[in-house]
Structure formats: structure tokens, C-alpha cells
Short mmCIF file of C-alpha atoms in Angstrom, two decimals:
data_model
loop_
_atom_site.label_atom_id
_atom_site.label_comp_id
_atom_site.label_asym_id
_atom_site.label_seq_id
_atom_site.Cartn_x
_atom_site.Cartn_y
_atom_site.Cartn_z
CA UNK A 18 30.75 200.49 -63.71
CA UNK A 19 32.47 199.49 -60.43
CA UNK A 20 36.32 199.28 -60.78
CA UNK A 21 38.63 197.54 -57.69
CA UNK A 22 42.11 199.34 -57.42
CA UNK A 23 44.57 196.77 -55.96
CA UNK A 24 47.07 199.41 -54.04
CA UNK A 25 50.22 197.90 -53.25
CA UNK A 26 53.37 199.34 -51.34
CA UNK A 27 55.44 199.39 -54.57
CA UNK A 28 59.16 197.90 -54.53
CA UNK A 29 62.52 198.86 -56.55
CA UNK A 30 62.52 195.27 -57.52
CA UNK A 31 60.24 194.67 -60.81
CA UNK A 32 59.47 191.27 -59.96
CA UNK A 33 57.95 192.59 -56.81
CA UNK A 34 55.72 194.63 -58.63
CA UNK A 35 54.48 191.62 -61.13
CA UNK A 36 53.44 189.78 -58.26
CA UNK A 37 50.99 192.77 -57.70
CA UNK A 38 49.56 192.72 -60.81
CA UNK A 39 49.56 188.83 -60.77
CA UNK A 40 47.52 189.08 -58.10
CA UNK A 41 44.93 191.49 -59.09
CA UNK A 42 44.48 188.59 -61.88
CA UNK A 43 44.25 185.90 -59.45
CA UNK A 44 41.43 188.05 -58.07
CA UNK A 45 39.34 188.13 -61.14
CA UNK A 46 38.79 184.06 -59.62
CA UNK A 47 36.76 185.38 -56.82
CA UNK A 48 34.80 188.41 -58.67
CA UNK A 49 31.45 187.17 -58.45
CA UNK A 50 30.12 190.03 -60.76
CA UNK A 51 30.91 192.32 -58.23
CA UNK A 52 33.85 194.28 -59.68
CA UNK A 53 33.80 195.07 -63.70
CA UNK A 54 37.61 195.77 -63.41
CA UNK A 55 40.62 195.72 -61.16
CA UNK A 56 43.49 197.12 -61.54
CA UNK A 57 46.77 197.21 -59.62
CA UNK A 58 48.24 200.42 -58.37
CA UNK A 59 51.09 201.37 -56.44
CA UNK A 60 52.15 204.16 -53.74
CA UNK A 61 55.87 203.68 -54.69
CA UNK A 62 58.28 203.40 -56.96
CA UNK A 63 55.85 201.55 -59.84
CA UNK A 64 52.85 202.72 -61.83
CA UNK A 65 49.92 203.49 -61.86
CA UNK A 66 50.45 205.40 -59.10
CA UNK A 67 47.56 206.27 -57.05
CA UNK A 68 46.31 209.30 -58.93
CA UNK A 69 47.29 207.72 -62.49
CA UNK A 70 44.72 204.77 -61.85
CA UNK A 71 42.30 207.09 -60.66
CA UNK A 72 42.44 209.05 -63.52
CA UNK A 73 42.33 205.32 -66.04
CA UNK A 74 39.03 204.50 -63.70
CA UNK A 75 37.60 208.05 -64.97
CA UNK A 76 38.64 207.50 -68.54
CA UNK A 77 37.03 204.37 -68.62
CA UNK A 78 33.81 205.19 -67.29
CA UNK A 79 33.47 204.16 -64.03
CA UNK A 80 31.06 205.48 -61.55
CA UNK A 81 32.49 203.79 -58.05
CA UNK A 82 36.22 202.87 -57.19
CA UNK A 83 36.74 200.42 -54.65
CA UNK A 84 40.48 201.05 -52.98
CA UNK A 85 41.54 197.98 -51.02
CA UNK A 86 45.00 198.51 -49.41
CA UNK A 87 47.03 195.75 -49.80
CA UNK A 88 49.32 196.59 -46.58
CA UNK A 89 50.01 194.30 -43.65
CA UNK A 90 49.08 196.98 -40.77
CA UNK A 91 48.21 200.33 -39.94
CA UNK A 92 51.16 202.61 -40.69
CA UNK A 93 51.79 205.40 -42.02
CA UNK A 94 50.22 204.66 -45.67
CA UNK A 95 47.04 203.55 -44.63
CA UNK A 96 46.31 206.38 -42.06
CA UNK A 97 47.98 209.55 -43.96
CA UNK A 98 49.09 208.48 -47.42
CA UNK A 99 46.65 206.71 -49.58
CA UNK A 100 43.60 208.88 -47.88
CA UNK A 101 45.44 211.74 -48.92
CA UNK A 102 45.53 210.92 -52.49
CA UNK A 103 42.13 209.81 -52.81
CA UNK A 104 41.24 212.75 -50.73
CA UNK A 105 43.33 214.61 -53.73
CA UNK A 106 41.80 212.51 -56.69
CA UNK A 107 38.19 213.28 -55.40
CA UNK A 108 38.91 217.07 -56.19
CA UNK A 109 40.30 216.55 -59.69
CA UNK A 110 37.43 213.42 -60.22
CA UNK A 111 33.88 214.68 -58.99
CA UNK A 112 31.79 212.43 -60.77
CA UNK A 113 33.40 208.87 -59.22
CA UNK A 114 32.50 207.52 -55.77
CA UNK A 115 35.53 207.17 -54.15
CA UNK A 116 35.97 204.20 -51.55
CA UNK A 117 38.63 202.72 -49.15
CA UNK A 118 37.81 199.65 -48.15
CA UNK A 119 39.56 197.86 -44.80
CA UNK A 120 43.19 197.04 -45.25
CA UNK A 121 44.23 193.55 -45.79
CA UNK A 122 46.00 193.45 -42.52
CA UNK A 123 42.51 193.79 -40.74
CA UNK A 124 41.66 190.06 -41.36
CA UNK A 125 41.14 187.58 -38.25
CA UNK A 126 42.34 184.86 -41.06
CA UNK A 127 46.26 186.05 -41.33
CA UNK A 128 47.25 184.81 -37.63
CA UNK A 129 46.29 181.17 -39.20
CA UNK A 130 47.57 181.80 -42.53
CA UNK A 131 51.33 182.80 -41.16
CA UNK A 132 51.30 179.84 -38.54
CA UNK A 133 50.46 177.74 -41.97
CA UNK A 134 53.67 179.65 -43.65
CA UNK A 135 56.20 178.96 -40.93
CA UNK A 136 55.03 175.39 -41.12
CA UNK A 137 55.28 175.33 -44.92
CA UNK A 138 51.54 173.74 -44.94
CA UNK A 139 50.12 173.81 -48.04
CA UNK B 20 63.79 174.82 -27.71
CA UNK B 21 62.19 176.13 -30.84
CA UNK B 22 61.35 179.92 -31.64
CA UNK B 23 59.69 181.61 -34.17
CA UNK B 24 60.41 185.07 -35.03
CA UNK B 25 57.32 187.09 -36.92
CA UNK B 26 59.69 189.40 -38.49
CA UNK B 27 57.95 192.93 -39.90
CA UNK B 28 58.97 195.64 -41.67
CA UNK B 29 58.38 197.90 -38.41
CA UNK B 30 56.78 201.28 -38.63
CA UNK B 31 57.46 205.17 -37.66
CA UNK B 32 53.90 204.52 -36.58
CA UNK B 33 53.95 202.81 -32.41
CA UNK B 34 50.07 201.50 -32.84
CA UNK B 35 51.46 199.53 -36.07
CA UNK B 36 53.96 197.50 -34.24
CA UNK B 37 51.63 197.14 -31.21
CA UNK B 38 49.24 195.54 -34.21
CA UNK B 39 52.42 193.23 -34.99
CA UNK B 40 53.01 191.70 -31.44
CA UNK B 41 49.41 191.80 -30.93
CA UNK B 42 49.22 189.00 -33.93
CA UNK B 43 52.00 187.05 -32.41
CA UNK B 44 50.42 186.53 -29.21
CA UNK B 45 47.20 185.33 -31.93
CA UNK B 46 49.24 183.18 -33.55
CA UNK B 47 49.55 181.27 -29.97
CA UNK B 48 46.13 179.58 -30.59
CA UNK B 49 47.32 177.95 -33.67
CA UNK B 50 50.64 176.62 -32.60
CA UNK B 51 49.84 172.95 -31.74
CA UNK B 52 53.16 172.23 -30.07
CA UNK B 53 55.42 173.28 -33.03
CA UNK B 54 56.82 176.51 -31.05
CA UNK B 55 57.77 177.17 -27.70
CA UNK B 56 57.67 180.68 -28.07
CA UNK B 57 56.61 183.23 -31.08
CA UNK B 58 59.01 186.66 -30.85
CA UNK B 59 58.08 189.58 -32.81
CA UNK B 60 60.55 191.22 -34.42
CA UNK B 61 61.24 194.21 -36.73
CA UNK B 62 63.86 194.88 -40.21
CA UNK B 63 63.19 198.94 -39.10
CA UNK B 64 61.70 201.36 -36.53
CA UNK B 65 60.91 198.94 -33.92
CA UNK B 66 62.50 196.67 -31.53
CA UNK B 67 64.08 194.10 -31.06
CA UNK B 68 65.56 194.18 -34.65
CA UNK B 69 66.12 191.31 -35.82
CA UNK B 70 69.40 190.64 -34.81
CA UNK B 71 68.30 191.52 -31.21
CA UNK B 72 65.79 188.91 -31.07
CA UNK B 73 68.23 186.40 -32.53
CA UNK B 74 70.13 187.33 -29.44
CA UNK B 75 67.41 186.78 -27.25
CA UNK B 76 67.14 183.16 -28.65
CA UNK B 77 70.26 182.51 -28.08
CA UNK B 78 69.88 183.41 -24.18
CA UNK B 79 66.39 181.47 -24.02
CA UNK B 80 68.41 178.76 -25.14
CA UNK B 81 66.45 178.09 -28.37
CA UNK B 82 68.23 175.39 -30.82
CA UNK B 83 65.55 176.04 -33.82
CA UNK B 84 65.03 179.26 -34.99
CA UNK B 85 62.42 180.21 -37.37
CA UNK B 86 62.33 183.50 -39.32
CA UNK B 87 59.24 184.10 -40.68
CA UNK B 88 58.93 187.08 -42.96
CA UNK B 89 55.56 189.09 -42.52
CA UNK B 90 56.04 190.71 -45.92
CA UNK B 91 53.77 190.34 -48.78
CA UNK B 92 56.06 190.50 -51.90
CA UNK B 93 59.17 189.11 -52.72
CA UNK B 94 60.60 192.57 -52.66
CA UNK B 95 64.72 193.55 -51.52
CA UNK B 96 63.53 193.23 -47.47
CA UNK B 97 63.08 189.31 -48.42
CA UNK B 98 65.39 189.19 -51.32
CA UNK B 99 68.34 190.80 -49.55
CA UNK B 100 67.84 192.54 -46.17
CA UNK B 101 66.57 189.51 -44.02
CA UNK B 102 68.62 186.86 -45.52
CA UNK B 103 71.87 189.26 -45.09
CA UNK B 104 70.72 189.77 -41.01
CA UNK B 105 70.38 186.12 -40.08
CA UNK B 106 73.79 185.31 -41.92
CA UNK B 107 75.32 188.19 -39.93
CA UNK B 108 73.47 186.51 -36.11
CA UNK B 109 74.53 182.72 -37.68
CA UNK B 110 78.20 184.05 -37.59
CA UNK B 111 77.25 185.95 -34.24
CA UNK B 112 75.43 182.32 -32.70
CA UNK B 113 76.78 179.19 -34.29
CA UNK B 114 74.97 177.05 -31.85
CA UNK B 115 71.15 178.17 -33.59
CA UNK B 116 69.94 176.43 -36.14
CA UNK B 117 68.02 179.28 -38.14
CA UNK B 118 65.96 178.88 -41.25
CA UNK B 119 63.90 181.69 -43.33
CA UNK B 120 60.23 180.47 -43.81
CA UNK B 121 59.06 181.53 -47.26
CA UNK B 122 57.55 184.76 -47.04
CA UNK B 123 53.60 185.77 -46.21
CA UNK B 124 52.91 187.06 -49.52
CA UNK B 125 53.86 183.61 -51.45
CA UNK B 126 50.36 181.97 -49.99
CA UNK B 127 47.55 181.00 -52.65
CA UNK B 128 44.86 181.51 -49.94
CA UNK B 129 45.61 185.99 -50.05
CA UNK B 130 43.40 186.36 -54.02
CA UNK B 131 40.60 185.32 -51.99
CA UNK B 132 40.72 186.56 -48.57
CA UNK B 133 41.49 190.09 -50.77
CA UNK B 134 38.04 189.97 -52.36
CA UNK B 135 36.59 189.50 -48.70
CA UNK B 136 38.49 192.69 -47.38
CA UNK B 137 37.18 194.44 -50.66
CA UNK B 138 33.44 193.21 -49.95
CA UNK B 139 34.13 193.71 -46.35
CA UNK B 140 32.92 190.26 -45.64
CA UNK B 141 33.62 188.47 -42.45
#
């Protein structure tokens, strides 16, 4: 069982935080039998937190988790804080294959995409 | 004249907001006439704030001003903080016309380029 953890920033604001988890729905469109799951997760401020959806992947049975970092660029998070918890989760969680996959910001598509968005081009 | 401003949360982190301006200068080869220059600019950690680039706008002699959030949910940076700063610089420079773009994170096209990143497809 392969399970995709969708980790987001987190905000204060709940509607913020939907958004996430509408998202990781959306992404069920493009799951061509790759992922059996995903789930969102946050670093902040909104659960599951990191180690709580680590822990649901477990419970459920899966063997490999899939961590894609939805963050814009290389910061703090991406090189210190979400390692560190996987890093953390792979010591309480032996049996999964942990995974971080690229972060989002690493695409060659967003320079495009944001041109599109300050043109309001649908 | 007309400026857009790729505005970012900014990062403790100097490679991150290197990766911002970096993308601005990208975002060259898809402007088809529609800016005559593309500013980065930062809500924290980095310079020029945003109120700093407004400024700069002002002294290129910019009419149009576009804000364009590089945020990825509608969290209290879009909700609140960036909204509140370009009030504060259209007090500060009644001659710009500034608008707010929508925000990154509102595009359809991000459910799909996520399950690339997770794939690591190119």
C-alpha cells in the first residue's frame, strides 16, 4: 500500500487549511493507480501534523509514504523541518519506506503559471 | 510604465530568496509586452519589502502596479497582511495605480503539476 502525504505550511486561518485538504482531493483526478491514499498534513498550526499522519499511514497498513512538500521554495521547512520529522517518524515507524519527494517549488512550470495569474488567464 | 511585483513570503534562509528573484528574471520569457519590468519583493526577511518596492515604482515612474502574491493558500499574508501594505504605499503614492492579482495558490493547473512533483516527472 503506497500512501501520498500532502504536507502543507499550515495557517491560523481554517479556510486556509480546507484548501489543503481540497486539494489532496483534487489530486485523487491525476492518481493513475499510483497512490492508494493521500492525505493532507500540516507542519503548523493544523492536523495531522507530520508525525500524526505518519502514524495514520502505519495504522492503515501502508508499506511506502510518499512526502511531497507543498512549499513554494527552499527555506527553512524543506531543508531542516520536515526531514527532521520524517527523520523522527522513521525511528518510531521501522517497517514504512519513508520518502520526500521534490518540493513543489522545484517545477520549471510555475514561472508560466504566475505570469498566467498576474494576467488573470484562465 | 507597468510593474509587476512577485511578492513572497521571504525567508531566514538567503538561497530561498535568491530562488525568488531567480523566478522573476524566468518569468521575463513569458511576458509578451504586458510588463516593463517584474520586481521581486518580500512580506518578511528579505528586501525590498513590499512597501520598498512600491517606492521604487514610484521613482521608475511606473503608473500600473501589479502585486502578485506568490503564496499558495488564501491564508492571513493574502487575507490581511498584503492587502493592509499596498493600502498603506496607495496613501504613501497616489499617483500608482496598484491592483492585487489573485493569489498563486487559487490556479486549477497546481492538483496536477503536484502529482508530477510526487512522481518526479518532468
Amino acid at each position: 500500500m503506497n500512501i501520498l502525504l500532502l504536507v502543507a505550511h499550515g495557517s491560523r486561518r481554517e479556510e486556509s487549511n480546507l484548501e489543503v485538504e481540497a486539494l489532496s482531493k483534487k489530486m485523487i483526478e491525476y492518481n493513475i493507480n499510483n497512490f492508494d491514499q493521500i492525505i493532507p498534513a500540516f507542519l503548523e498550526f493544523a492536523s495531522p501534523s507530520i508525525p500524526e499522519a505518519i502514524e495514520k499511514c502505519s495504522e492503515l497498513g501502508a508499506l511506502n509514504v510518499t512526502v511531497l512538500p507543498y512549499f513554494l521554495s527552499a527555506g527553512v521547512h524543506i531543508k531542516r523541518d520536515i526531514p527532521g520529522e520524517v527523520k523522527n517518524a522513521s525511528i518510531d515507524f521501522p517497517n514504512l519506506n519513508i520518502t520526500i519527494s521534490n518540493y513543489f517549488g522545484s517545477r520549471d512550470e510555475i514561472a508560466g503559471l504566475l505570469m498566467k495569474t498576474a494576467l488573470d488567464i484562465k
